Amino acid sequence: MSAGPPAAPVGARLPRLEDPRLVSGRGCFVDDLQLPGMLHLDILRSPHAHARIHAIDAAAARALPGVAAVYTGTGLAQFLRVLPSAGGMEGFNAPEHHALAIERVRFVGEGVAAVLATDRYVARDARELIRVSYEVLPAVADPEAALAPDAPLLHEALGTNRAFEMRIGSDVREALERAAHVVRGRFVNQRIVPNTMETRGAVAHFEPWDERLTVWLSTQAPHLMRREFARFLAFPEHRLRVIAPDVGGAFGAKNNPYAEELLAAALALKHRAPVKWIEERQEHMLVTSHARAQTVELHAGVREDGTLLALHYRLVADMGAYYHAITHIGPMMTAALMTGAYRIPYAATDIVSVFTNTTPTDPYRGFGRAEAAYFIERTMDLIARELGLDAVELRRRNLIRRDEFPFATPTGHVHESGDFQLCLERALERFDYEGARREQARLRATGRCIGIGLTTHAWRAGFPSVPGGKGYVISGWEKTSVSIDPGGTVRAVIGTSPHGQGIVTTTAQIVAGELRIAPRDVRIIHGDTDAVTQGNGTMGSRSLVVGGSATLLAARQLRDKAVRLAAHLLRVPAERVTLEAGVFSDCGDPARRVTLAAVAAHAFAGPQDLPEGLEPGLEATAFFEAPNFTSCFGTHACVVEVEPQTGEVRILRYVAVDDIGRAINPMIVEGQLHGGLAQGIGQALMEEASYDAAGQPLAASFLDYATPRATDLPRFEVELTETPSTVNPLGARGIGEAGTVAAPPAVVNAVLDALAPLGVRHLDMPLTPHKVWRAIREADA
Amino acid sequence: MIPAAFEYLRPRSLEEAVACLLQREPGTAAILAGGMSLIPAMKLRLARPATLVDIVRLRGLAGIVRSAEHLRIGALTTHAALGGAPELARYPVFAETAGVVADPQIRHRGTLGGSLAYAHPAADWPAVFLALQGEAQLFGPQGRRSVPAEDFFTGIFETTIGAGEILTEIRFPSVRERSGAAYSRMCLQASGMALVGVAAQIMLDAEGRIDHASIGVTGVNAVPFRARSLEMRLRGVLPAAAALRDLCATGIPEAEPLSDPHAAADYRLQMLRIHAERALGRAFERARAAVPGLGYSAPVTRDGEPVVRP
């Protein structure tokens, strides 16, 4: 693509530029905002999973001093549209979704009434005074149960609980019939809660003097929100300003225009007063998108030699009660990546997506790809066990070889490039796989319950645009503008919206590399749609891969212009100008030099003296869209010990080797891996947003929903390989989701390896002590 | 996370605090100590006292005093203080327990008295309180009274503390020679509270047999309890590992384990046996280390490992 790799300080372990502010309490989050005359929004929520609303009596709430208004679903419907949501694909069943429930509630937590009051305390008190009379209806929380012919219907107008059905892949029947072995299994990737450290929140403020609506939002995609808010409110998009201030984590769950946020904006317009809504933790666990919630029944056809011939999944995907922004994409992504890193000539997934009386699902770090990796990596271990093969040997026989790229899978995914064996062999060496197996045998002989698990995962990042997309579209391009001020300072305006990924630092490194200046001299502007006119946001491990590439291209354009200007000032041809440490010089006569700052000053102050055809100013903008997803891959290996008496699992060792394509800042890459691994291990061992049969959530607070603490985690041994990607000029592949993609199967494979001698063949996540203990007892019985 | 409205009082003496409590409708005023349980419950509106009587700054209610007969711990002594108190060098079970209560931030505000008075069925301290045969010192409208640990807990979040009464001090018999105590527990993954917690105290006779054992159990039943049957059967036993295991495995009939999504009753019961065995084993090690001449048991870390001190 573009000429040459990026320059230093790219590749440096630069401490994150955003950290001093954040770790010393100088951050500014949505809840830090205070505006004069601000009203506070509080939502009364359904305690029932499924019920008809007969009446809502808000008289006492309205009478409470300080209450500005109380709204119900029917009241709002008189001036508000339905929520923007997915289901925009042909043939999909798309239920209407309102900001507050009308006539019926369909999950515990669905909004029923909204209070607007002068402070949060009054709003909360008023909420308690609202009386709702419900007629409780039969509910269904389990997606398989929701498919039964006599299951309670969530959306009567649809006549079915099926959201959509779809087949992705090739014909597999004939191949399965002629396979030497057919391995069957059923794997559940359980429902979990994203649990961002900062819950969601919004402050909306209409300024009549400029006819401008500003919404401060804890979001990862301010431009998508601007578009969706404009649609929902029928408000001109160019007068709508969305600002993502500091955002305390999103993980895919802050990529949906939520009811409360849209309501805050609508009510700010209606009441001509700023409106603030801050989500409580328990609300977060009830109404912010849940994730995963996929189950596959699989048939894997294997040849005599242990190579896979065919793979079929029946995938049941739990949408929850409604669609959120891109709920439907999850199972489609899982299906597309079902073959993982392996050469499987015939593969297909039959997707059945189902509505249930539960919180809607949507992306969470690893969306679709984590599920795919879990299913295929568990499948590989299942096959290895049934065929009596070593898990590594089976993988070696099936991995796509480095000379086979680009590799098109039967499910429509193209692995653009890669070296899967490199990560595998590097990890085995670092892990000392043979030695670990010997040690395992030795310890087993002493009665200890040790297991080894690994994954050779492949996933993808940096999605391209989908032609002809409708509904909630997220385009694949990203935009960066880089400019130099008259005084010589540099700024980059980026369309991604980082909130923990370290993109401020890596973007500065890329710009500084091109302009040969220090990263701290580059200011990164993001998250304010009035300052950043267009963008798509931060999700799907795209910010560096796609956004960073736009930045590289813009910085190069800017440097090229600055070089022309410097050549003009030095009176030499541009080819003779070199740039080092912010100074241009004549390579023939290094004493002849002009600083970047002087060139910038001239670009603005000396327009009469510019080279032919050159515009004043120093600014460049680039849009970048990748022709394909990047291929992301790696090998993780871990050792676990199970305490058979108690069922407790301890991870003794965790080695992660991932290919980063090109590491802009290896320290940030490692940090991304650490965080993702923690979340992945959380899913493997602890986390589950479970419901009882009546649709009541069983883990709706941190008292019941377990997330990993530092003491639950091992020391991570992370190693990176760099096989440049072919689909972007940086050569980067994306790393943000590797941990959540790889850790669940690595850990579960290890635990089941540990339990194999005890006769335990299968367990579904999370592998809690109680569950492991019971499995051991039942196998023993 | 917005509590219901409440009245906040900060009396300057115990007598004034009692008066504050008595002046309010019975059951409407709550005592605020460290606030580590009460405040979150209020924010979730699970607790909604009309009045908070803040006693955390009252003088004389925090601290540790050792005498020949007693170890006296002020109700407002924090978990963190119990974890690091030199006065408790002969009572390593305090550091061991303090080290597993919640997290360091909470340990620096939460108090022993608050934990006992709150009477959460999965709190850690009730087990130690029972095993060390503590007595709760209460101050109230009728003056002072003392309640033995076994009579203190009456239900889930319920104690014998009466209207207008305040828990001021927890008193334990002084440690005897050839005795040791330990706390072993398994925690719930989400809340970090005890799925099962067992505190055991063992006193050995001159031959190294168990002269007396007392065992407190938390997290298993709705109310923390003494494992009296096991205590009886331990008497006269030479506490080898196998003997302890057998005794623990054959049953703790007082156990009526709770069953919830985190742990079914049979699992709780099995974990109780395992942690009873562990607590007894460690208590025995400490008792044996506390031979005459050395004077007291060696301090241990949170994991129960001995701390080497110069």
mmCIF file with all atom_site columns, C-alpha atoms in Angstrom, chain B residues 15-160:
data_model
loop_
_atom_site.group_PDB
_atom_site.id
_atom_site.type_symbol
_atom_site.label_atom_id
_atom_site.label_alt_id
_atom_site.label_comp_id
_atom_site.label_asym_id
_atom_site.label_entity_id
_atom_site.label_seq_id
_atom_site.pdbx_PDB_ins_code
_atom_site.Cartn_x
_atom_site.Cartn_y
_atom_site.Cartn_z
_atom_site.occupancy
_atom_site.B_iso_or_equiv
_atom_site.pdbx_formal_charge
_atom_site.auth_seq_id
_atom_site.auth_comp_id
_atom_site.auth_asym_id
_atom_site.auth_atom_id
_atom_site.pdbx_PDB_model_num
ATOM 1   C CA . GLU B 1 15  ? -26.083 8.162   77.172 1.00 0.00 ? 15  GLU B CA 1
ATOM 2   C CA . GLU B 1 16  ? -27.094 10.725  74.591 1.00 0.00 ? 16  GLU B CA 1
ATOM 3   C CA . ALA B 1 17  ? -27.029 8.074   71.875 1.00 0.00 ? 17  ALA B CA 1
ATOM 4   C CA . VAL B 1 18  ? -29.344 5.873   73.909 1.00 0.00 ? 18  VAL B CA 1
ATOM 5   C CA . ALA B 1 19  ? -31.641 8.828   74.455 1.00 0.00 ? 19  ALA B CA 1
ATOM 6   C CA . CYS B 1 20  ? -31.712 9.494   70.726 1.00 0.00 ? 20  CYS B CA 1
ATOM 7   C CA . LEU B 1 21  ? -32.717 5.906   70.062 1.00 0.00 ? 21  LEU B CA 1
ATOM 8   C CA . LEU B 1 22  ? -35.397 5.918   72.727 1.00 0.00 ? 22  LEU B CA 1
ATOM 9   C CA . GLN B 1 23  ? -36.934 9.158   71.544 1.00 0.00 ? 23  GLN B CA 1
ATOM 10  C CA . ARG B 1 24  ? -37.683 7.678   68.108 1.00 0.00 ? 24  ARG B CA 1
ATOM 11  C CA . GLU B 1 25  ? -40.394 5.240   67.173 1.00 0.00 ? 25  GLU B CA 1
ATOM 12  C CA . PRO B 1 26  ? -39.170 1.725   67.986 1.00 0.00 ? 26  PRO B CA 1
ATOM 13  C CA . GLY B 1 27  ? -37.407 0.188   65.002 1.00 0.00 ? 27  GLY B CA 1
ATOM 14  C CA . THR B 1 28  ? -37.083 3.434   63.051 1.00 0.00 ? 28  THR B CA 1
ATOM 15  C CA . ALA B 1 29  ? -33.630 4.511   64.228 1.00 0.00 ? 29  ALA B CA 1
ATOM 16  C CA . ALA B 1 30  ? -30.432 2.750   63.222 1.00 0.00 ? 30  ALA B CA 1
ATOM 17  C CA . ILE B 1 31  ? -26.973 3.035   64.690 1.00 0.00 ? 31  ILE B CA 1
ATOM 18  C CA . LEU B 1 32  ? -24.329 4.074   62.202 1.00 0.00 ? 32  LEU B CA 1
ATOM 19  C CA . ALA B 1 33  ? -20.818 2.798   62.888 1.00 0.00 ? 33  ALA B CA 1
ATOM 20  C CA . GLY B 1 34  ? -18.531 2.150   59.897 1.00 0.00 ? 34  GLY B CA 1
ATOM 21  C CA . GLY B 1 35  ? -21.513 2.170   57.576 1.00 0.00 ? 35  GLY B CA 1
ATOM 22  C CA . MET B 1 36  ? -20.061 -0.486  55.304 1.00 0.00 ? 36  MET B CA 1
ATOM 23  C CA . SER B 1 37  ? -23.225 -2.575  55.335 1.00 0.00 ? 37  SER B CA 1
ATOM 24  C CA . LEU B 1 38  ? -25.906 -0.115  56.356 1.00 0.00 ? 38  LEU B CA 1
ATOM 25  C CA . ILE B 1 39  ? -25.125 2.633   53.848 1.00 0.00 ? 39  ILE B CA 1
ATOM 26  C CA . PRO B 1 40  ? -25.177 0.363   50.764 1.00 0.00 ? 40  PRO B CA 1
ATOM 27  C CA . ALA B 1 41  ? -28.417 -1.187  52.017 1.00 0.00 ? 41  ALA B CA 1
ATOM 28  C CA . MET B 1 42  ? -29.868 2.302   52.417 1.00 0.00 ? 42  MET B CA 1
ATOM 29  C CA . LYS B 1 43  ? -28.740 3.318   48.946 1.00 0.00 ? 43  LYS B CA 1
ATOM 30  C CA . LEU B 1 44  ? -30.617 0.340   47.547 1.00 0.00 ? 44  LEU B CA 1
ATOM 31  C CA . ARG B 1 45  ? -33.539 1.277   49.830 1.00 0.00 ? 45  ARG B CA 1
ATOM 32  C CA . LEU B 1 46  ? -33.389 -2.200  51.315 1.00 0.00 ? 46  LEU B CA 1
ATOM 33  C CA . ALA B 1 47  ? -32.883 -0.435  54.635 1.00 0.00 ? 47  ALA B CA 1
ATOM 34  C CA . ARG B 1 48  ? -34.683 2.805   55.251 1.00 0.00 ? 48  ARG B CA 1
ATOM 35  C CA . PRO B 1 49  ? -34.181 3.976   58.814 1.00 0.00 ? 49  PRO B CA 1
ATOM 36  C CA . ALA B 1 50  ? -35.904 7.260   59.560 1.00 0.00 ? 50  ALA B CA 1
ATOM 37  C CA . THR B 1 51  ? -33.029 8.249   61.850 1.00 0.00 ? 51  THR B CA 1
ATOM 38  C CA . LEU B 1 52  ? -29.319 7.492   61.790 1.00 0.00 ? 52  LEU B CA 1
ATOM 39  C CA . VAL B 1 53  ? -27.539 7.753   65.121 1.00 0.00 ? 53  VAL B CA 1
ATOM 40  C CA . ASP B 1 54  ? -23.884 8.108   64.234 1.00 0.00 ? 54  ASP B CA 1
ATOM 41  C CA . ILE B 1 55  ? -21.679 6.756   67.017 1.00 0.00 ? 55  ILE B CA 1
ATOM 42  C CA . VAL B 1 56  ? -18.481 6.332   65.080 1.00 0.00 ? 56  VAL B CA 1
ATOM 43  C CA . ARG B 1 57  ? -16.784 9.303   66.756 1.00 0.00 ? 57  ARG B CA 1
ATOM 44  C CA . LEU B 1 58  ? -17.742 8.405   70.297 1.00 0.00 ? 58  LEU B CA 1
ATOM 45  C CA . ARG B 1 59  ? -14.638 8.130   72.442 1.00 0.00 ? 59  ARG B CA 1
ATOM 46  C CA . GLY B 1 60  ? -13.694 4.919   74.171 1.00 0.00 ? 60  GLY B CA 1
ATOM 47  C CA . LEU B 1 61  ? -15.534 2.565   71.882 1.00 0.00 ? 61  LEU B CA 1
ATOM 48  C CA . ALA B 1 62  ? -12.509 1.612   69.795 1.00 0.00 ? 62  ALA B CA 1
ATOM 49  C CA . GLY B 1 63  ? -9.383  -0.145  70.903 1.00 0.00 ? 63  GLY B CA 1
ATOM 50  C CA . ILE B 1 64  ? -8.033  -3.347  72.370 1.00 0.00 ? 64  ILE B CA 1
ATOM 51  C CA . VAL B 1 65  ? -7.306  -3.960  76.045 1.00 0.00 ? 65  VAL B CA 1
ATOM 52  C CA . ARG B 1 66  ? -5.693  -7.097  77.439 1.00 0.00 ? 66  ARG B CA 1
ATOM 53  C CA . SER B 1 67  ? -5.960  -8.111  81.078 1.00 0.00 ? 67  SER B CA 1
ATOM 54  C CA . ALA B 1 68  ? -5.230  -11.316 82.928 1.00 0.00 ? 68  ALA B CA 1
ATOM 55  C CA . GLU B 1 69  ? -8.770  -12.565 82.488 1.00 0.00 ? 69  GLU B CA 1
ATOM 56  C CA . HIS B 1 70  ? -9.973  -10.841 79.367 1.00 0.00 ? 70  HIS B CA 1
ATOM 57  C CA . LEU B 1 71  ? -9.313  -9.595  75.932 1.00 0.00 ? 71  LEU B CA 1
ATOM 58  C CA . ARG B 1 72  ? -11.586 -6.604  75.432 1.00 0.00 ? 72  ARG B CA 1
ATOM 59  C CA . ILE B 1 73  ? -12.214 -5.168  71.994 1.00 0.00 ? 73  ILE B CA 1
ATOM 60  C CA . GLY B 1 74  ? -14.162 -1.949  71.550 1.00 0.00 ? 74  GLY B CA 1
ATOM 61  C CA . ALA B 1 75  ? -17.119 -2.277  69.211 1.00 0.00 ? 75  ALA B CA 1
ATOM 62  C CA . LEU B 1 76  ? -15.805 0.453   66.926 1.00 0.00 ? 76  LEU B CA 1
ATOM 63  C CA . THR B 1 77  ? -12.442 -1.229  66.373 1.00 0.00 ? 77  THR B CA 1
ATOM 64  C CA . THR B 1 78  ? -12.001 -1.605  62.621 1.00 0.00 ? 78  THR B CA 1
ATOM 65  C CA . HIS B 1 79  ? -11.204 -4.828  60.818 1.00 0.00 ? 79  HIS B CA 1
ATOM 66  C CA . ALA B 1 80  ? -7.913  -3.305  59.737 1.00 0.00 ? 80  ALA B CA 1
ATOM 67  C CA . ALA B 1 81  ? -6.985  -2.495  63.336 1.00 0.00 ? 81  ALA B CA 1
ATOM 68  C CA . LEU B 1 82  ? -7.728  -6.088  64.325 1.00 0.00 ? 82  LEU B CA 1
ATOM 69  C CA . GLY B 1 83  ? -5.563  -7.254  61.443 1.00 0.00 ? 83  GLY B CA 1
ATOM 70  C CA . GLY B 1 84  ? -2.488  -5.443  62.637 1.00 0.00 ? 84  GLY B CA 1
ATOM 71  C CA . ALA B 1 85  ? -2.792  -5.041  66.402 1.00 0.00 ? 85  ALA B CA 1
ATOM 72  C CA . PRO B 1 86  ? 0.304   -6.000  68.423 1.00 0.00 ? 86  PRO B CA 1
ATOM 73  C CA . GLU B 1 87  ? -2.020  -6.701  71.393 1.00 0.00 ? 87  GLU B CA 1
ATOM 74  C CA . LEU B 1 88  ? -3.426  -9.572  69.362 1.00 0.00 ? 88  LEU B CA 1
ATOM 75  C CA . ALA B 1 89  ? -0.120  -11.347 68.740 1.00 0.00 ? 89  ALA B CA 1
ATOM 76  C CA . ARG B 1 90  ? -1.336  -14.260 70.837 1.00 0.00 ? 90  ARG B CA 1
ATOM 77  C CA . TYR B 1 91  ? -4.619  -14.320 68.949 1.00 0.00 ? 91  TYR B CA 1
ATOM 78  C CA . PRO B 1 92  ? -3.605  -14.904 65.306 1.00 0.00 ? 92  PRO B CA 1
ATOM 79  C CA . VAL B 1 93  ? -7.162  -15.838 64.438 1.00 0.00 ? 93  VAL B CA 1
ATOM 80  C CA . PHE B 1 94  ? -8.047  -12.144 64.486 1.00 0.00 ? 94  PHE B CA 1
ATOM 81  C CA . ALA B 1 95  ? -5.528  -11.203 61.811 1.00 0.00 ? 95  ALA B CA 1
ATOM 82  C CA . GLU B 1 96  ? -6.510  -14.288 59.865 1.00 0.00 ? 96  GLU B CA 1
ATOM 83  C CA . THR B 1 97  ? -10.175 -13.299 59.874 1.00 0.00 ? 97  THR B CA 1
ATOM 84  C CA . ALA B 1 98  ? -9.641  -9.573  59.421 1.00 0.00 ? 98  ALA B CA 1
ATOM 85  C CA . GLY B 1 99  ? -7.574  -10.385 56.351 1.00 0.00 ? 99  GLY B CA 1
ATOM 86  C CA . VAL B 1 100 ? -10.477 -12.007 54.523 1.00 0.00 ? 100 VAL B CA 1
ATOM 87  C CA . VAL B 1 101 ? -13.210 -9.508  55.386 1.00 0.00 ? 101 VAL B CA 1
ATOM 88  C CA . ALA B 1 102 ? -14.161 -7.680  52.175 1.00 0.00 ? 102 ALA B CA 1
ATOM 89  C CA . ASP B 1 103 ? -11.330 -5.507  50.810 1.00 0.00 ? 103 ASP B CA 1
ATOM 90  C CA . PRO B 1 104 ? -8.789  -3.127  52.374 1.00 0.00 ? 104 PRO B CA 1
ATOM 91  C CA . GLN B 1 105 ? -10.946 -0.039  51.917 1.00 0.00 ? 105 GLN B CA 1
ATOM 92  C CA . ILE B 1 106 ? -13.844 -1.604  53.734 1.00 0.00 ? 106 ILE B CA 1
ATOM 93  C CA . ARG B 1 107 ? -11.550 -3.047  56.382 1.00 0.00 ? 107 ARG B CA 1
ATOM 94  C CA . HIS B 1 108 ? -10.416 0.442   57.260 1.00 0.00 ? 108 HIS B CA 1
ATOM 95  C CA . ARG B 1 109 ? -13.926 1.678   57.962 1.00 0.00 ? 109 ARG B CA 1
ATOM 96  C CA . GLY B 1 110 ? -15.972 -1.347  58.894 1.00 0.00 ? 110 GLY B CA 1
ATOM 97  C CA . THR B 1 111 ? -16.000 -2.339  62.555 1.00 0.00 ? 111 THR B CA 1
ATOM 98  C CA . LEU B 1 112 ? -16.165 -5.553  64.557 1.00 0.00 ? 112 LEU B CA 1
ATOM 99  C CA . GLY B 1 113 ? -19.176 -4.351  66.515 1.00 0.00 ? 113 GLY B CA 1
ATOM 100 C CA . GLY B 1 114 ? -20.955 -3.221  63.367 1.00 0.00 ? 114 GLY B CA 1
ATOM 101 C CA . SER B 1 115 ? -20.417 -6.589  61.740 1.00 0.00 ? 115 SER B CA 1
ATOM 102 C CA . LEU B 1 116 ? -21.744 -8.506  64.755 1.00 0.00 ? 116 LEU B CA 1
ATOM 103 C CA . ALA B 1 117 ? -24.694 -6.194  65.314 1.00 0.00 ? 117 ALA B CA 1
ATOM 104 C CA . TYR B 1 118 ? -25.657 -6.303  61.620 1.00 0.00 ? 118 TYR B CA 1
ATOM 105 C CA . ALA B 1 119 ? -25.789 -10.116 61.910 1.00 0.00 ? 119 ALA B CA 1
ATOM 106 C CA . HIS B 1 120 ? -25.416 -10.937 58.246 1.00 0.00 ? 120 HIS B CA 1
ATOM 107 C CA . PRO B 1 121 ? -25.717 -14.730 58.008 1.00 0.00 ? 121 PRO B CA 1
ATOM 108 C CA . ALA B 1 122 ? -22.547 -14.947 55.896 1.00 0.00 ? 122 ALA B CA 1
ATOM 109 C CA . ALA B 1 123 ? -20.365 -12.510 57.858 1.00 0.00 ? 123 ALA B CA 1
ATOM 110 C CA . ASP B 1 124 ? -17.013 -13.828 59.090 1.00 0.00 ? 124 ASP B CA 1
ATOM 111 C CA . TRP B 1 125 ? -16.719 -12.486 62.635 1.00 0.00 ? 125 TRP B CA 1
ATOM 112 C CA . PRO B 1 126 ? -19.690 -14.350 64.124 1.00 0.00 ? 126 PRO B CA 1
ATOM 113 C CA . ALA B 1 127 ? -17.750 -17.614 63.736 1.00 0.00 ? 127 ALA B CA 1
ATOM 114 C CA . VAL B 1 128 ? -14.790 -16.239 65.695 1.00 0.00 ? 128 VAL B CA 1
ATOM 115 C CA . PHE B 1 129 ? -17.073 -14.608 68.238 1.00 0.00 ? 129 PHE B CA 1
ATOM 116 C CA . LEU B 1 130 ? -18.667 -18.014 68.889 1.00 0.00 ? 130 LEU B CA 1
ATOM 117 C CA . ALA B 1 131 ? -15.504 -20.121 68.843 1.00 0.00 ? 131 ALA B CA 1
ATOM 118 C CA . LEU B 1 132 ? -13.616 -17.834 71.204 1.00 0.00 ? 132 LEU B CA 1
ATOM 119 C CA . GLN B 1 133 ? -16.659 -17.758 73.470 1.00 0.00 ? 133 GLN B CA 1
ATOM 120 C CA . GLY B 1 134 ? -16.992 -14.045 73.418 1.00 0.00 ? 134 GLY B CA 1
ATOM 121 C CA . GLU B 1 135 ? -19.489 -11.923 75.253 1.00 0.00 ? 135 GLU B CA 1
ATOM 122 C CA . ALA B 1 136 ? -21.223 -8.888  73.844 1.00 0.00 ? 136 ALA B CA 1
ATOM 123 C CA . GLN B 1 137 ? -21.300 -5.911  76.197 1.00 0.00 ? 137 GLN B CA 1
ATOM 124 C CA . LEU B 1 138 ? -24.438 -3.869  75.691 1.00 0.00 ? 138 LEU B CA 1
ATOM 125 C CA . PHE B 1 139 ? -25.264 -0.422  77.060 1.00 0.00 ? 139 PHE B CA 1
ATOM 126 C CA . GLY B 1 140 ? -28.866 0.636   77.207 1.00 0.00 ? 140 GLY B CA 1
ATOM 127 C CA . PRO B 1 141 ? -31.638 2.274   79.138 1.00 0.00 ? 141 PRO B CA 1
ATOM 128 C CA . GLN B 1 142 ? -31.297 -0.313  81.913 1.00 0.00 ? 142 GLN B CA 1
ATOM 129 C CA . GLY B 1 143 ? -27.550 0.120   82.088 1.00 0.00 ? 143 GLY B CA 1
ATOM 130 C CA . ARG B 1 144 ? -25.021 -2.494  81.056 1.00 0.00 ? 144 ARG B CA 1
ATOM 131 C CA . ARG B 1 145 ? -25.506 -6.164  80.379 1.00 0.00 ? 145 ARG B CA 1
ATOM 132 C CA . SER B 1 146 ? -23.444 -8.943  78.932 1.00 0.00 ? 146 SER B CA 1
ATOM 133 C CA . VAL B 1 147 ? -24.687 -11.489 76.371 1.00 0.00 ? 147 VAL B CA 1
ATOM 134 C CA . PRO B 1 148 ? -22.751 -14.683 75.573 1.00 0.00 ? 148 PRO B CA 1
ATOM 135 C CA . ALA B 1 149 ? -22.031 -15.227 71.887 1.00 0.00 ? 149 ALA B CA 1
ATOM 136 C CA . GLU B 1 150 ? -24.320 -18.202 71.694 1.00 0.00 ? 150 GLU B CA 1
ATOM 137 C CA . ASP B 1 151 ? -27.305 -16.125 72.784 1.00 0.00 ? 151 ASP B CA 1
ATOM 138 C CA . PHE B 1 152 ? -26.443 -13.112 70.673 1.00 0.00 ? 152 PHE B CA 1
ATOM 139 C CA . PHE B 1 153 ? -27.736 -14.068 67.199 1.00 0.00 ? 153 PHE B CA 1
ATOM 140 C CA . THR B 1 154 ? -31.456 -14.685 66.993 1.00 0.00 ? 154 THR B CA 1
ATOM 141 C CA . GLY B 1 155 ? -32.166 -14.664 63.256 1.00 0.00 ? 155 GLY B CA 1
ATOM 142 C CA . ILE B 1 156 ? -31.097 -13.357 59.882 1.00 0.00 ? 156 ILE B CA 1
ATOM 143 C CA . PHE B 1 157 ? -30.047 -9.756  60.575 1.00 0.00 ? 157 PHE B CA 1
ATOM 144 C CA . GLU B 1 158 ? -31.426 -10.191 64.078 1.00 0.00 ? 158 GLU B CA 1
ATOM 145 C CA . THR B 1 159 ? -29.695 -10.128 67.443 1.00 0.00 ? 159 THR B CA 1
ATOM 146 C CA . THR B 1 160 ? -30.597 -9.882  71.058 1.00 0.00 ? 160 THR B CA 1
#
